[in-house]
């Protein structure tokens, strides 16, 4: 706490020298150079800094209103769906497959042919779980094809995956192990190559599961009837469930955000416009719809969302089934989480840049749906939310305490973020005690997401960066000793996140200045936010895995 005391003492003395005793005291305290520097700062502050902050305040106020209206709108729709029980089975025709109803002559031919794709890349810890879950699906063995798309670069892991496929093949499963000689297009490229295999031509639907996803045995029995009985549906998306959400604080916070995404955003989009962003896994596509819209494209890092948008523009409907859950794993390592968030944030912004005009110009969907896709789905959620969260709460509010010419309305500082937090808390009642930590952590992550958004919008350097999210499966449970530092203690430097540490210094200065001389209580929030940036900066968030597990 000693540096913080010194910082507070400095700002207190400096402010007192200026405003209590005037320039004469400043001269005695800091000398002639100090007086000149102060006068220059005052002029620059009034002529440049204050106008910029005022402009930023107005802009962020407008974006905050847009954001809170979006939250309210989605919340009302999702609540209406829940109260009116507008479940998918009531909105669409659904009839279960019953063995006694199957034509005796047709036999298993009454079941559609299903392809199950499992894309993977060096998935040492989870490949057995995913392949085993896919092979355990309750579906006639002669009406399902398992396709393992292995882009692994580690020859040992490739050999293990191939051996696992052969083991299941020896048990009678129709499983195919497919590899490429390059990683062009990453996941999109692997899925595209997989669809070109000759045996895919006999399939009607394709289910996609990332390597850490483990569907229950009745997944196909519950999802396929929607596609069979409703010819306009192109996709059935399941909800993600998390096997390791209680592993650490970071995974609990991730669950809160993703639960809101599925319970509110996906539910609202599906029930009102039959459109939402495909989550890339735990979903089943009608193969004819994929072929009609041009197949998988690797022009962005969100090939899943790209396909969903193109299908919707062709008139296809997308269905989200919230009661259908698939177990998966949350990243528990902070750097792995950052890589994932970069892909999930940069990709949509870049896709918006590429497809906004196509959405506006299409004649196959209604004006209302086009407005929803451009404004609500892309602009507010994928662009505005990341920009306003970072600039308003981490830049403008802290900076305003040292620029007295700028004042921010209380309803912008207090009421809007409170409303957004409450709307999120309503759908996460069991985690309401974590809301303050969720807010602080999300503000830290907003710095990364804002940067990724700008990279996507302007197609900057790492726009197509693709780092596969590290998965650990049961490794941590089986080996508790792996819950140690990523590097030995004498290499602490490698755990530091310098961008967060640098920003923490800025926040500490603003908070100390406000505490010593401010006219409000912003310092309480700013100090807490500074602590959050420091915690992340010193590598105190998430779990760290030794090199042998990476």
Short mmCIF file of C-alpha atoms in Angstrom, two decimals:
data_model
loop_
_atom_site.label_atom_id
_atom_site.label_comp_id
_atom_site.label_asym_id
_atom_site.label_seq_id
_atom_site.Cartn_x
_atom_site.Cartn_y
_atom_site.Cartn_z
CA UNK A 1 0.00 0.00 0.00
CA UNK A 2 3.02 2.34 0.31
CA UNK A 3 3.04 3.41 -3.41
CA UNK A 4 -0.68 4.17 -3.18
CA UNK A 5 -0.13 6.34 -0.06
CA UNK A 6 2.65 8.24 -1.79
CA UNK A 7 0.49 8.74 -4.89
CA UNK A 8 -2.42 10.03 -2.82
CA UNK A 9 -0.09 12.33 -0.84
CA UNK A 10 1.39 13.72 -4.07
CA UNK A 11 -1.97 14.50 -5.68
CA UNK A 12 -3.22 16.03 -2.42
CA UNK A 13 -0.19 18.33 -2.07
CA UNK A 14 -0.24 19.28 -5.74
CA UNK A 15 -3.95 20.07 -5.77
CA UNK A 16 -3.71 22.04 -2.53
CA UNK A 17 -0.78 24.02 -3.86
CA UNK A 18 -2.80 25.04 -6.89
CA UNK A 19 -6.28 25.67 -5.60
CA UNK A 20 -5.88 26.65 -1.97
CA UNK A 21 -2.97 29.05 -2.07
CA UNK A 22 -3.10 29.78 -5.78
CA UNK A 23 -0.21 30.14 -8.17
CA UNK A 24 2.00 31.71 -5.50
CA UNK A 25 1.94 28.48 -3.48
CA UNK A 26 2.48 26.49 -6.65
CA UNK A 27 5.55 28.62 -7.35
CA UNK A 28 6.92 27.96 -3.85
CA UNK A 29 6.10 24.25 -4.11
CA UNK A 30 7.19 23.41 -7.64
CA UNK A 31 9.15 26.41 -8.88
CA UNK A 32 8.74 28.50 -12.00
CA UNK A 33 8.85 25.45 -14.26
CA UNK A 34 5.97 23.91 -12.32
CA UNK A 35 3.84 27.04 -12.80
CA UNK A 36 4.52 27.05 -16.54
CA UNK A 37 3.78 23.33 -16.83
CA UNK A 38 0.54 23.77 -14.91
CA UNK A 39 -0.60 26.66 -17.12
CA UNK A 40 0.18 24.63 -20.25
CA UNK A 41 -1.79 21.68 -18.87
CA UNK A 42 -4.77 23.90 -18.02
CA UNK A 43 -4.84 25.34 -21.54
CA UNK A 44 -4.45 21.96 -23.21
CA UNK A 45 -7.10 20.51 -20.90
CA UNK A 46 -9.60 23.25 -21.74
CA UNK A 47 -8.85 23.42 -25.46
CA UNK A 48 -8.29 19.74 -26.31
CA UNK A 49 -8.85 17.20 -23.54
CA UNK A 50 -12.18 18.52 -22.24
CA UNK A 51 -13.83 18.78 -25.70
CA UNK A 52 -12.68 15.25 -26.57
CA UNK A 53 -14.02 13.90 -23.29
CA UNK A 54 -17.33 15.74 -23.78
CA UNK A 55 -17.65 14.27 -27.27
CA UNK A 56 -16.80 10.83 -25.95
CA UNK A 57 -19.31 11.25 -23.13
CA UNK A 58 -22.11 12.17 -25.54
CA UNK A 59 -21.22 9.30 -27.87
CA UNK A 60 -21.01 6.76 -25.03
CA UNK A 61 -24.28 8.06 -23.57
CA UNK A 62 -26.04 7.42 -26.88
CA UNK A 63 -24.48 3.96 -27.16
CA UNK A 64 -25.38 3.18 -23.54
CA UNK A 65 -29.02 3.98 -24.23
CA UNK A 66 -28.91 1.76 -27.33
CA UNK A 67 -27.38 -1.03 -25.29
CA UNK A 68 -29.81 -0.88 -22.37
CA UNK A 69 -32.80 -0.78 -24.77
CA UNK A 70 -31.39 -3.87 -26.47
CA UNK A 71 -31.04 -5.64 -23.12
CA UNK A 72 -34.58 -4.69 -22.13
CA UNK A 73 -36.00 -5.80 -25.48
CA UNK A 74 -34.29 -9.18 -25.41
CA UNK A 75 -35.20 -9.65 -21.75
CA UNK A 76 -38.88 -8.98 -22.43
CA UNK A 77 -38.94 -11.41 -25.37
CA UNK A 78 -37.18 -14.21 -23.48
CA UNK A 79 -39.40 -13.67 -20.44
CA UNK A 80 -42.47 -13.79 -22.67
CA UNK A 81 -41.28 -17.06 -24.19
CA UNK A 82 -40.86 -18.52 -20.72
CA UNK A 83 -44.20 -17.27 -19.32
CA UNK A 84 -46.22 -18.24 -22.40
CA UNK A 85 -44.31 -21.52 -22.68
CA UNK A 86 -43.66 -20.98 -26.38
CA UNK A 87 -41.33 -23.97 -26.46
CA UNK A 88 -40.04 -25.19 -29.86
CA UNK A 89 -42.33 -28.25 -29.73
CA UNK A 90 -45.34 -25.89 -29.73
CA UNK A 91 -44.04 -23.56 -32.44
CA UNK A 92 -42.95 -26.34 -34.80
CA UNK A 93 -44.18 -29.81 -35.63
CA UNK A 94 -42.35 -32.47 -33.67
CA UNK A 95 -42.96 -36.23 -33.62
CA UNK A 96 -40.65 -38.66 -31.93
CA UNK A 97 -39.21 -41.64 -33.74
CA UNK A 98 -40.90 -44.75 -32.37
CA UNK A 99 -39.67 -48.19 -33.25
CA UNK A 100 -43.20 -49.60 -33.37
CA UNK A 101 -44.21 -46.96 -35.91
CA UNK A 102 -41.37 -47.73 -38.32
CA UNK A 103 -42.45 -49.44 -41.51
CA UNK A 104 -41.58 -53.13 -41.30
CA UNK A 105 -40.41 -53.22 -44.90
CA UNK A 106 -38.32 -50.07 -44.62
CA UNK A 107 -36.80 -50.98 -41.27
CA UNK A 108 -34.05 -48.55 -40.31
CA UNK A 109 -34.46 -46.73 -43.63
CA UNK A 110 -37.22 -44.76 -41.93
CA UNK A 111 -34.43 -43.00 -40.03
CA UNK A 112 -32.62 -40.31 -42.03
CA UNK A 113 -28.93 -40.77 -42.68
CA UNK A 114 -26.87 -38.60 -40.30
CA UNK A 115 -23.25 -37.50 -40.53
CA UNK A 116 -21.48 -36.57 -37.28
CA UNK A 117 -18.40 -34.38 -37.71
CA UNK A 118 -15.78 -33.96 -34.98
CA UNK A 119 -13.12 -31.40 -35.95
CA UNK A 120 -10.05 -31.53 -33.74
CA UNK A 121 -6.51 -30.20 -33.44
CA UNK A 122 -4.00 -31.79 -31.04
CA UNK A 123 -6.80 -32.71 -28.64
CA UNK A 124 -4.79 -35.08 -26.47
CA UNK A 125 -6.96 -34.74 -23.36
CA UNK A 126 -10.45 -34.93 -24.90
CA UNK A 127 -10.35 -36.94 -28.12
CA UNK A 128 -11.54 -40.13 -26.42
CA UNK A 129 -14.43 -38.30 -24.72
CA UNK A 130 -15.71 -36.73 -27.93
CA UNK A 131 -15.35 -39.82 -30.12
CA UNK A 132 -16.90 -42.03 -27.44
CA UNK A 133 -19.87 -39.68 -27.00
CA UNK A 134 -20.49 -39.54 -30.77
CA UNK A 135 -20.29 -43.30 -31.11
CA UNK A 136 -22.66 -43.68 -28.17
CA UNK A 137 -25.50 -41.74 -29.82
CA UNK A 138 -28.78 -43.62 -29.88
CA UNK A 139 -29.33 -44.05 -33.63
CA UNK A 140 -29.37 -47.09 -35.93
CA UNK A 141 -25.72 -47.97 -36.62
CA UNK A 142 -26.34 -48.33 -40.34
CA UNK A 143 -27.90 -44.82 -40.49
CA UNK A 144 -25.04 -42.84 -38.96
CA UNK A 145 -21.51 -42.00 -40.10
CA UNK A 146 -18.93 -40.63 -37.68
CA UNK A 147 -16.29 -38.42 -39.29
CA UNK A 148 -13.23 -37.40 -37.28
CA UNK A 149 -11.54 -34.44 -38.97
CA UNK A 150 -8.06 -34.40 -37.47
CA UNK A 151 -5.84 -31.40 -38.24
CA UNK A 152 -3.34 -32.34 -35.54
CA UNK A 153 0.30 -31.45 -36.12
CA UNK A 154 1.61 -33.73 -33.36
CA UNK A 155 2.25 -37.19 -34.92
CA UNK A 156 1.84 -38.94 -31.57
CA UNK A 157 -1.60 -37.44 -31.01
CA UNK A 158 -2.60 -38.22 -34.61
CA UNK A 159 -1.62 -41.85 -34.07
CA UNK A 160 -3.65 -42.02 -30.85
CA UNK A 161 -6.76 -40.52 -32.51
CA UNK A 162 -6.48 -42.88 -35.47
CA UNK A 163 -6.09 -45.84 -33.12
CA UNK A 164 -9.22 -44.77 -31.23
CA UNK A 165 -11.18 -44.59 -34.49
CA UNK A 166 -10.00 -48.08 -35.47
CA UNK A 167 -11.04 -49.40 -32.06
CA UNK A 168 -14.60 -48.11 -32.55
CA UNK A 169 -14.64 -49.39 -36.14
CA UNK A 170 -13.81 -52.86 -34.83
CA UNK A 171 -16.95 -52.61 -32.69
CA UNK A 172 -19.09 -52.10 -35.76
CA UNK A 173 -19.25 -48.29 -35.87
CA UNK A 174 -19.16 -46.59 -39.26
CA UNK A 175 -16.35 -44.20 -38.38
CA UNK A 176 -13.95 -42.46 -40.75
CA UNK A 177 -10.64 -40.85 -39.83
CA UNK A 178 -9.88 -37.94 -42.19
CA UNK A 179 -6.68 -35.86 -42.29
CA UNK A 180 -5.39 -33.06 -44.52
CA UNK A 181 -1.87 -32.17 -45.60
CA UNK A 182 -2.39 -28.54 -44.52
CA UNK A 183 -4.54 -26.42 -42.19
CA UNK A 184 -5.87 -24.01 -44.78
CA UNK A 185 -9.05 -22.37 -43.53
CA UNK A 186 -8.61 -23.93 -40.06
CA UNK A 187 -11.92 -25.35 -38.81
CA UNK A 188 -13.92 -24.08 -41.80
CA UNK A 189 -11.42 -25.69 -44.14
CA UNK A 190 -11.61 -29.01 -42.29
CA UNK A 191 -15.43 -29.02 -42.35
CA UNK A 192 -15.44 -28.10 -46.04
CA UNK A 193 -13.03 -30.93 -46.89
CA UNK A 194 -15.08 -33.33 -44.81
CA UNK A 195 -18.24 -32.49 -46.76
CA UNK A 196 -16.46 -33.40 -50.01
CA UNK A 197 -16.03 -37.05 -49.05
CA UNK A 198 -18.08 -39.31 -51.32
CA UNK A 199 -19.94 -41.06 -48.50
CA UNK A 200 -21.41 -37.73 -47.35
CA UNK A 201 -23.69 -37.73 -50.43
CA UNK A 202 -25.91 -40.33 -48.80
CA UNK A 203 -26.48 -38.18 -45.68
CA UNK A 204 -29.40 -35.80 -45.06
CA UNK A 205 -28.15 -34.02 -41.94
CA UNK A 206 -24.82 -33.24 -40.31
CA UNK A 207 -24.27 -32.86 -36.57
CA UNK A 208 -21.15 -30.95 -35.50
CA UNK A 209 -19.40 -31.36 -32.16
CA UNK A 210 -16.11 -29.72 -31.19
CA UNK A 211 -13.61 -32.02 -29.52
CA UNK A 212 -14.63 -31.15 -25.94
CA UNK A 213 -18.38 -31.57 -26.52
CA UNK A 214 -20.14 -34.68 -25.27
CA UNK A 215 -23.77 -35.08 -26.42
CA UNK A 216 -26.16 -37.29 -24.46
CA UNK A 217 -27.22 -40.50 -26.14
CA UNK A 218 -30.70 -39.14 -27.02
CA UNK A 219 -29.39 -36.01 -28.75
CA UNK A 220 -30.28 -37.07 -32.29
CA UNK A 221 -33.62 -38.55 -31.23
CA UNK A 222 -34.64 -35.18 -29.78
CA UNK A 223 -33.19 -32.88 -32.45
CA UNK A 224 -33.71 -34.67 -35.78
CA UNK A 225 -37.57 -34.65 -35.61
CA UNK A 226 -37.56 -30.86 -35.91
CA UNK A 227 -35.67 -31.11 -39.19
CA UNK A 228 -37.64 -34.07 -40.54
CA UNK A 229 -41.05 -32.52 -39.86
CA UNK A 230 -40.27 -28.90 -40.79
CA UNK A 231 -38.73 -28.43 -44.23
CA UNK A 232 -37.90 -24.74 -43.67
CA UNK A 233 -35.58 -25.37 -40.73
CA UNK A 234 -31.89 -25.45 -41.66
CA UNK A 235 -30.36 -25.68 -38.19
CA UNK A 236 -31.22 -26.98 -34.74
CA UNK A 237 -28.90 -25.48 -32.13
CA UNK A 238 -28.57 -26.98 -28.64
CA UNK A 239 -27.57 -25.17 -25.48
CA UNK A 240 -24.13 -25.59 -23.98
CA UNK A 241 -23.75 -27.10 -20.53
CA UNK A 242 -20.44 -26.93 -18.67
CA UNK A 243 -18.70 -29.75 -16.85
CA UNK A 244 -16.08 -27.51 -15.20
CA UNK A 245 -17.97 -24.30 -14.43
CA UNK A 246 -17.03 -24.53 -10.74
CA UNK A 247 -13.32 -25.05 -11.43
CA UNK A 248 -12.37 -21.46 -10.58
CA UNK A 249 -13.83 -17.96 -10.36
CA UNK A 250 -13.09 -17.26 -14.03
CA UNK A 251 -15.09 -20.27 -15.21
CA UNK A 252 -18.02 -19.25 -12.98
CA UNK A 253 -17.99 -15.79 -14.55
CA UNK A 254 -17.84 -17.31 -18.03
CA UNK A 255 -20.87 -19.43 -17.24
CA UNK A 256 -22.83 -16.34 -16.22
CA UNK A 257 -22.10 -14.63 -19.54
CA UNK A 258 -22.76 -17.71 -21.66
CA UNK A 259 -25.96 -18.57 -19.78
CA UNK A 260 -27.26 -15.09 -20.60
CA UNK A 261 -26.21 -15.57 -24.23
CA UNK A 262 -28.16 -18.81 -24.54
CA UNK A 263 -31.12 -18.07 -22.27
CA UNK A 264 -31.76 -14.57 -23.62
CA UNK A 265 -29.97 -13.75 -26.89
CA UNK A 266 -30.36 -17.10 -28.63
CA UNK A 267 -33.87 -17.64 -27.27
CA UNK A 268 -35.02 -14.16 -28.33
CA UNK A 269 -33.56 -14.42 -31.82
CA UNK A 270 -34.94 -17.89 -32.44
CA UNK A 271 -38.46 -17.19 -31.18
CA UNK A 272 -38.95 -13.82 -32.91
CA UNK A 273 -37.03 -13.95 -36.19
CA UNK A 274 -35.95 -17.61 -36.48
CA UNK A 275 -32.39 -16.25 -36.66
CA UNK A 276 -29.37 -16.27 -34.38
CA UNK A 277 -25.67 -16.91 -34.72
CA UNK A 278 -24.78 -20.58 -34.96
CA UNK A 279 -22.43 -21.43 -32.09
CA UNK A 280 -20.21 -23.62 -34.25
CA UNK A 281 -20.88 -26.81 -32.32
CA UNK A 282 -23.69 -28.79 -30.66
CA UNK A 283 -25.92 -28.19 -33.67
CA UNK A 284 -27.41 -30.13 -36.59
CA UNK A 285 -27.60 -28.71 -40.11
CA UNK A 286 -29.68 -29.77 -43.08
CA UNK A 287 -26.98 -30.58 -45.64
CA UNK A 288 -29.03 -29.26 -48.56
CA UNK A 289 -29.17 -25.81 -46.90
CA UNK A 290 -25.37 -25.75 -46.48
CA UNK A 291 -24.92 -26.61 -50.16
CA UNK A 292 -27.50 -24.05 -51.28
CA UNK A 293 -25.72 -21.12 -49.61
CA UNK A 294 -22.25 -22.03 -50.82
CA UNK A 295 -20.89 -24.25 -48.06
CA UNK A 296 -18.31 -23.36 -45.42
CA UNK A 297 -16.25 -20.21 -45.95
CA UNK A 298 -13.04 -19.28 -44.16
CA UNK A 299 -13.08 -15.52 -44.83
CA UNK A 300 -13.47 -14.79 -41.09
CA UNK A 301 -12.78 -16.62 -37.83
CA UNK A 302 -16.53 -17.13 -37.29
CA UNK A 303 -17.37 -19.52 -40.10
CA UNK A 304 -20.34 -20.70 -38.03
CA UNK A 305 -21.96 -17.25 -37.87
CA UNK A 306 -21.13 -16.67 -41.52
CA UNK A 307 -23.04 -19.80 -42.53
CA UNK A 308 -26.01 -18.90 -40.31
CA UNK A 309 -26.30 -15.40 -41.82
CA UNK A 310 -26.09 -16.68 -45.39
CA UNK A 311 -28.70 -19.36 -44.70
CA UNK A 312 -31.07 -16.80 -43.18
CA UNK A 313 -30.67 -14.50 -46.18
CA UNK A 314 -31.85 -17.40 -48.35
CA UNK A 315 -35.02 -17.76 -46.29
CA UNK A 316 -34.00 -20.69 -44.11
CA UNK A 317 -35.09 -20.73 -40.46
CA UNK A 318 -32.81 -21.44 -37.50
CA UNK A 319 -34.15 -23.06 -34.33
CA UNK A 320 -32.66 -22.90 -30.84
CA UNK A 321 -33.79 -25.63 -28.41
CA UNK A 322 -32.90 -24.53 -24.88
CA UNK A 323 -33.89 -27.80 -23.20
CA UNK A 324 -31.47 -29.74 -25.36
CA UNK A 325 -28.07 -29.49 -23.64
CA UNK A 326 -24.61 -30.71 -24.59
CA UNK A 327 -21.77 -30.96 -22.07
CA UNK A 328 -18.63 -28.97 -22.87
CA UNK A 329 -15.56 -27.44 -21.23
CA UNK A 330 -14.83 -23.81 -20.37
CA UNK A 331 -11.25 -22.51 -20.72
CA UNK A 332 -9.75 -22.18 -17.25
CA UNK A 333 -6.50 -20.56 -18.40
CA UNK A 334 -6.67 -16.78 -18.86
CA UNK A 335 -4.50 -16.61 -21.97
CA UNK A 336 -6.50 -19.39 -23.61
CA UNK A 337 -9.67 -17.48 -22.76
CA UNK A 338 -8.24 -14.29 -24.31
CA UNK A 339 -7.44 -16.12 -27.55
CA UNK A 340 -10.99 -17.49 -27.64
CA UNK A 341 -12.50 -14.06 -26.98
CA UNK A 342 -10.35 -12.49 -29.70
CA UNK A 343 -11.74 -14.97 -32.21
CA UNK A 344 -15.33 -14.54 -30.98
CA UNK A 345 -15.09 -10.73 -31.02
CA UNK A 346 -12.90 -9.98 -34.03
CA UNK A 347 -14.75 -12.45 -36.27
CA UNK A 348 -18.26 -10.96 -35.95
CA UNK A 349 -16.94 -7.42 -36.45
CA UNK A 350 -15.13 -8.51 -39.60
CA UNK A 351 -18.19 -10.44 -40.82
CA UNK A 352 -20.32 -7.32 -40.26
CA UNK A 353 -17.91 -5.38 -42.46
CA UNK A 354 -18.21 -8.02 -45.19
CA UNK A 355 -21.95 -8.75 -45.04
CA UNK A 356 -23.77 -5.59 -43.90
CA UNK A 357 -24.46 -4.49 -47.46
CA UNK A 358 -25.56 -8.00 -48.49
CA UNK A 359 -28.07 -8.07 -45.64
CA UNK A 360 -29.46 -4.65 -46.57
CA UNK A 361 -29.72 -5.45 -50.29
CA UNK A 362 -31.28 -8.93 -50.04
CA UNK A 363 -34.88 -9.29 -51.17
CA UNK A 364 -35.58 -12.69 -49.62
CA UNK A 365 -36.15 -11.56 -46.00
CA UNK A 366 -38.44 -8.94 -44.49
CA UNK A 367 -37.36 -5.38 -43.73
CA UNK A 368 -37.91 -6.01 -40.01
CA UNK A 369 -35.63 -9.05 -40.03
CA UNK A 370 -32.95 -7.13 -41.94
CA UNK A 371 -33.17 -4.33 -39.36
CA UNK A 372 -32.82 -6.88 -36.55
CA UNK A 373 -29.76 -8.50 -38.16
CA UNK A 374 -27.92 -5.27 -39.00
CA UNK A 375 -28.81 -3.11 -35.99
CA UNK A 376 -29.54 -5.45 -33.09
CA UNK A 377 -27.56 -8.60 -33.81
CA UNK A 378 -24.43 -7.05 -35.33
CA UNK A 379 -24.16 -3.33 -34.60
CA UNK A 380 -25.37 -3.14 -30.99
CA UNK A 381 -24.25 -6.53 -29.67
CA UNK A 382 -21.06 -7.10 -31.65
CA UNK A 383 -19.76 -3.53 -32.02
CA UNK A 384 -21.38 -1.02 -29.65
CA UNK A 385 -21.36 -3.22 -26.54
CA UNK A 386 -17.58 -3.72 -26.63
CA UNK A 387 -16.72 -0.12 -27.46
CA UNK A 388 -18.96 1.55 -24.86
CA UNK A 389 -18.04 -0.87 -22.08
CA UNK A 390 -14.36 -0.08 -22.38
CA UNK A 391 -14.36 3.62 -23.18
CA UNK A 392 -17.12 4.73 -20.80
CA UNK A 393 -16.36 2.69 -17.70
CA UNK A 394 -12.58 2.31 -18.03
CA UNK A 395 -11.51 5.54 -19.77
CA UNK A 396 -14.02 8.40 -19.70
CA UNK A 397 -15.32 8.04 -16.13
CA UNK A 398 -11.79 7.74 -14.60
CA UNK A 399 -10.40 10.53 -16.82
CA UNK A 400 -13.28 12.87 -15.95
CA UNK A 401 -12.12 13.14 -12.34
CA UNK A 402 -8.98 15.01 -13.42
CA UNK A 403 -10.83 17.18 -15.96
CA UNK A 404 -13.28 19.33 -13.97
CA UNK A 405 -14.71 20.86 -17.15
CA UNK A 406 -16.42 17.52 -17.90
CA UNK A 407 -19.35 16.15 -15.96
CA UNK A 408 -21.16 12.88 -16.65
CA UNK A 409 -24.86 12.51 -15.80
CA UNK A 410 -25.50 10.25 -12.82
CA UNK A 411 -28.00 8.18 -14.77
CA UNK A 412 -25.26 7.26 -17.24
CA UNK A 413 -22.75 6.38 -14.52
CA UNK A 414 -25.13 4.60 -12.15
CA UNK A 415 -28.58 3.80 -13.51
CA UNK A 416 -27.75 2.31 -16.91
CA UNK A 417 -25.02 -0.11 -15.70
CA UNK A 418 -27.25 -1.04 -12.75
CA UNK A 419 -30.13 -1.83 -15.10
CA UNK A 420 -27.92 -3.97 -17.36
CA UNK A 421 -26.49 -5.82 -14.35
CA UNK A 422 -29.95 -6.51 -12.94
CA UNK A 423 -31.22 -7.78 -16.29
CA UNK A 424 -28.30 -10.18 -16.39
CA UNK A 425 -28.74 -11.18 -12.76
CA UNK A 426 -32.40 -12.08 -13.31
CA UNK A 427 -31.36 -14.92 -15.62
CA UNK A 428 -28.56 -15.98 -13.25
CA UNK A 429 -30.23 -15.90 -9.80
CA UNK A 430 -27.88 -18.52 -8.35
CA UNK A 431 -24.86 -16.39 -9.24
CA UNK A 432 -26.20 -13.02 -8.13
CA UNK A 433 -23.57 -12.83 -5.38
CA UNK A 434 -20.88 -12.84 -8.09
CA UNK A 435 -22.34 -9.91 -10.05
CA UNK A 436 -19.84 -7.30 -8.71
CA UNK A 437 -16.92 -9.55 -9.69
CA UNK A 438 -18.57 -10.29 -13.05
CA UNK A 439 -18.84 -6.54 -13.76
CA UNK A 440 -15.20 -5.84 -12.87
CA UNK A 441 -13.88 -8.81 -14.86
CA UNK A 442 -16.01 -7.99 -17.90
CA UNK A 443 -14.66 -4.42 -17.81
CA UNK A 444 -11.12 -5.79 -17.87
CA UNK A 445 -11.99 -8.08 -20.79
CA UNK A 446 -13.63 -5.15 -22.58
CA UNK A 447 -10.13 -3.80 -23.28
CA UNK A 448 -9.29 -6.96 -25.24
CA UNK A 449 -12.70 -7.12 -26.91
CA UNK A 450 -12.61 -3.47 -27.96
CA UNK A 451 -9.19 -4.01 -29.54
CA UNK A 452 -10.42 -7.15 -31.31
CA UNK A 453 -13.51 -5.30 -32.53
CA UNK A 454 -11.36 -2.58 -34.09
CA UNK A 455 -9.10 -5.20 -35.68
CA UNK A 456 -12.13 -6.90 -37.21
CA UNK A 457 -13.75 -3.70 -38.45
CA UNK A 458 -10.57 -2.39 -40.09
CA UNK A 459 -9.10 -5.80 -41.03
CA UNK A 460 -5.88 -5.11 -39.17
CA UNK A 461 -2.97 -7.48 -38.54
CA UNK A 462 -4.40 -10.35 -36.47
CA UNK A 463 -7.87 -10.30 -38.06
CA UNK A 464 -7.57 -13.96 -39.10
CA UNK A 465 -5.59 -15.17 -36.09
CA UNK A 466 -6.79 -18.60 -35.01
CA UNK A 467 -5.50 -20.17 -31.80
CA UNK A 468 -7.28 -23.36 -30.78
CA UNK A 469 -8.67 -23.10 -27.25
CA UNK A 470 -6.74 -25.34 -24.88
CA UNK A 471 -8.81 -28.18 -23.44
CA UNK A 472 -7.88 -30.32 -20.44
CA UNK A 473 -10.75 -32.80 -20.16
CA UNK A 474 -10.37 -34.85 -17.00
CA UNK A 475 -6.67 -34.07 -16.67
CA UNK A 476 -7.06 -31.64 -13.78
CA UNK A 477 -9.41 -33.96 -11.91
CA UNK A 478 -7.14 -36.93 -12.36
CA UNK A 479 -4.02 -34.89 -11.57
CA UNK A 480 -4.75 -32.23 -8.92
CA UNK A 481 -1.07 -31.36 -8.81
CA UNK A 482 -1.45 -29.69 -12.24
CA UNK A 483 -3.18 -26.80 -10.50
CA UNK A 484 0.15 -25.06 -10.09
CA UNK A 485 1.78 -22.10 -11.78
CA UNK A 486 2.29 -22.24 -15.52
CA UNK A 487 5.99 -21.53 -14.96
CA UNK A 488 8.26 -21.91 -11.92
CA UNK A 489 8.01 -19.03 -9.40
CA UNK A 490 11.35 -17.57 -10.50
CA UNK A 491 9.83 -16.91 -13.94
CA UNK A 492 6.94 -14.83 -12.65
CA UNK A 493 7.64 -12.29 -15.37
CA UNK A 494 6.18 -14.66 -17.96
CA UNK A 495 2.85 -14.63 -16.12
CA UNK A 496 2.55 -10.84 -16.20
CA UNK A 497 0.06 -9.13 -18.52
CA UNK A 498 1.63 -5.73 -19.13
CA UNK A 499 -1.31 -4.07 -20.86
CA UNK A 500 -3.50 -4.69 -17.80
CA UNK A 501 -0.75 -3.53 -15.44
CA UNK A 502 -0.23 -0.33 -17.42
CA UNK A 503 -3.92 0.44 -17.41
CA UNK A 504 -4.07 -0.24 -13.67
CA UNK A 505 -1.51 2.53 -13.10
CA UNK A 506 -3.76 4.99 -14.97
CA UNK A 507 -6.78 3.93 -12.89
CA UNK A 508 -4.84 4.16 -9.62
CA UNK A 509 -3.76 7.71 -10.45
CA UNK A 510 -7.33 8.77 -11.30
CA UNK A 511 -8.74 7.13 -8.18
CA UNK A 512 -6.09 8.69 -5.93
CA UNK A 513 -6.67 12.13 -7.45
CA UNK A 514 -10.42 11.79 -6.93
CA UNK A 515 -9.94 10.63 -3.34
CA UNK A 516 -7.65 13.55 -2.55
CA UNK A 517 -9.42 16.31 -4.38
CA UNK A 518 -12.56 15.06 -6.15
CA UNK A 519 -16.10 16.21 -5.56
CA UNK A 520 -17.72 12.79 -6.02
CA UNK A 521 -17.25 9.18 -4.98
CA UNK A 522 -16.03 7.77 -8.27
CA UNK A 523 -12.81 6.72 -6.56
CA UNK A 524 -14.61 3.79 -4.92
CA UNK A 525 -15.45 2.23 -8.29
CA UNK A 526 -12.14 3.26 -9.88
CA UNK A 527 -10.08 1.71 -7.08
CA UNK A 528 -12.04 -1.55 -7.41
CA UNK A 529 -11.56 -1.55 -11.16
CA UNK A 530 -7.84 -0.87 -10.71
CA UNK A 531 -7.60 -3.87 -8.38
CA UNK A 532 -9.31 -6.01 -11.04
CA UNK A 533 -6.78 -4.89 -13.68
CA UNK A 534 -3.93 -5.54 -11.24
CA UNK A 535 -5.22 -9.03 -10.43
CA UNK A 536 -5.34 -9.93 -14.10
CA UNK A 537 -2.05 -8.17 -14.76
CA UNK A 538 -0.23 -10.21 -12.15
CA UNK A 539 -1.67 -13.49 -13.47
CA UNK A 540 -3.94 -14.10 -10.49
CA UNK A 541 -6.99 -15.03 -12.62
CA UNK A 542 -7.71 -18.52 -13.88
CA UNK A 543 -5.61 -21.64 -13.48
CA UNK A 544 -2.13 -22.25 -14.79
CA UNK A 545 -0.98 -25.51 -16.26
CA UNK A 546 2.63 -26.72 -16.38
CA UNK A 547 4.42 -26.96 -19.70
CA UNK A 548 4.07 -30.73 -19.85
CA UNK A 549 0.34 -30.31 -20.29
CA UNK A 550 0.51 -27.76 -23.11
#
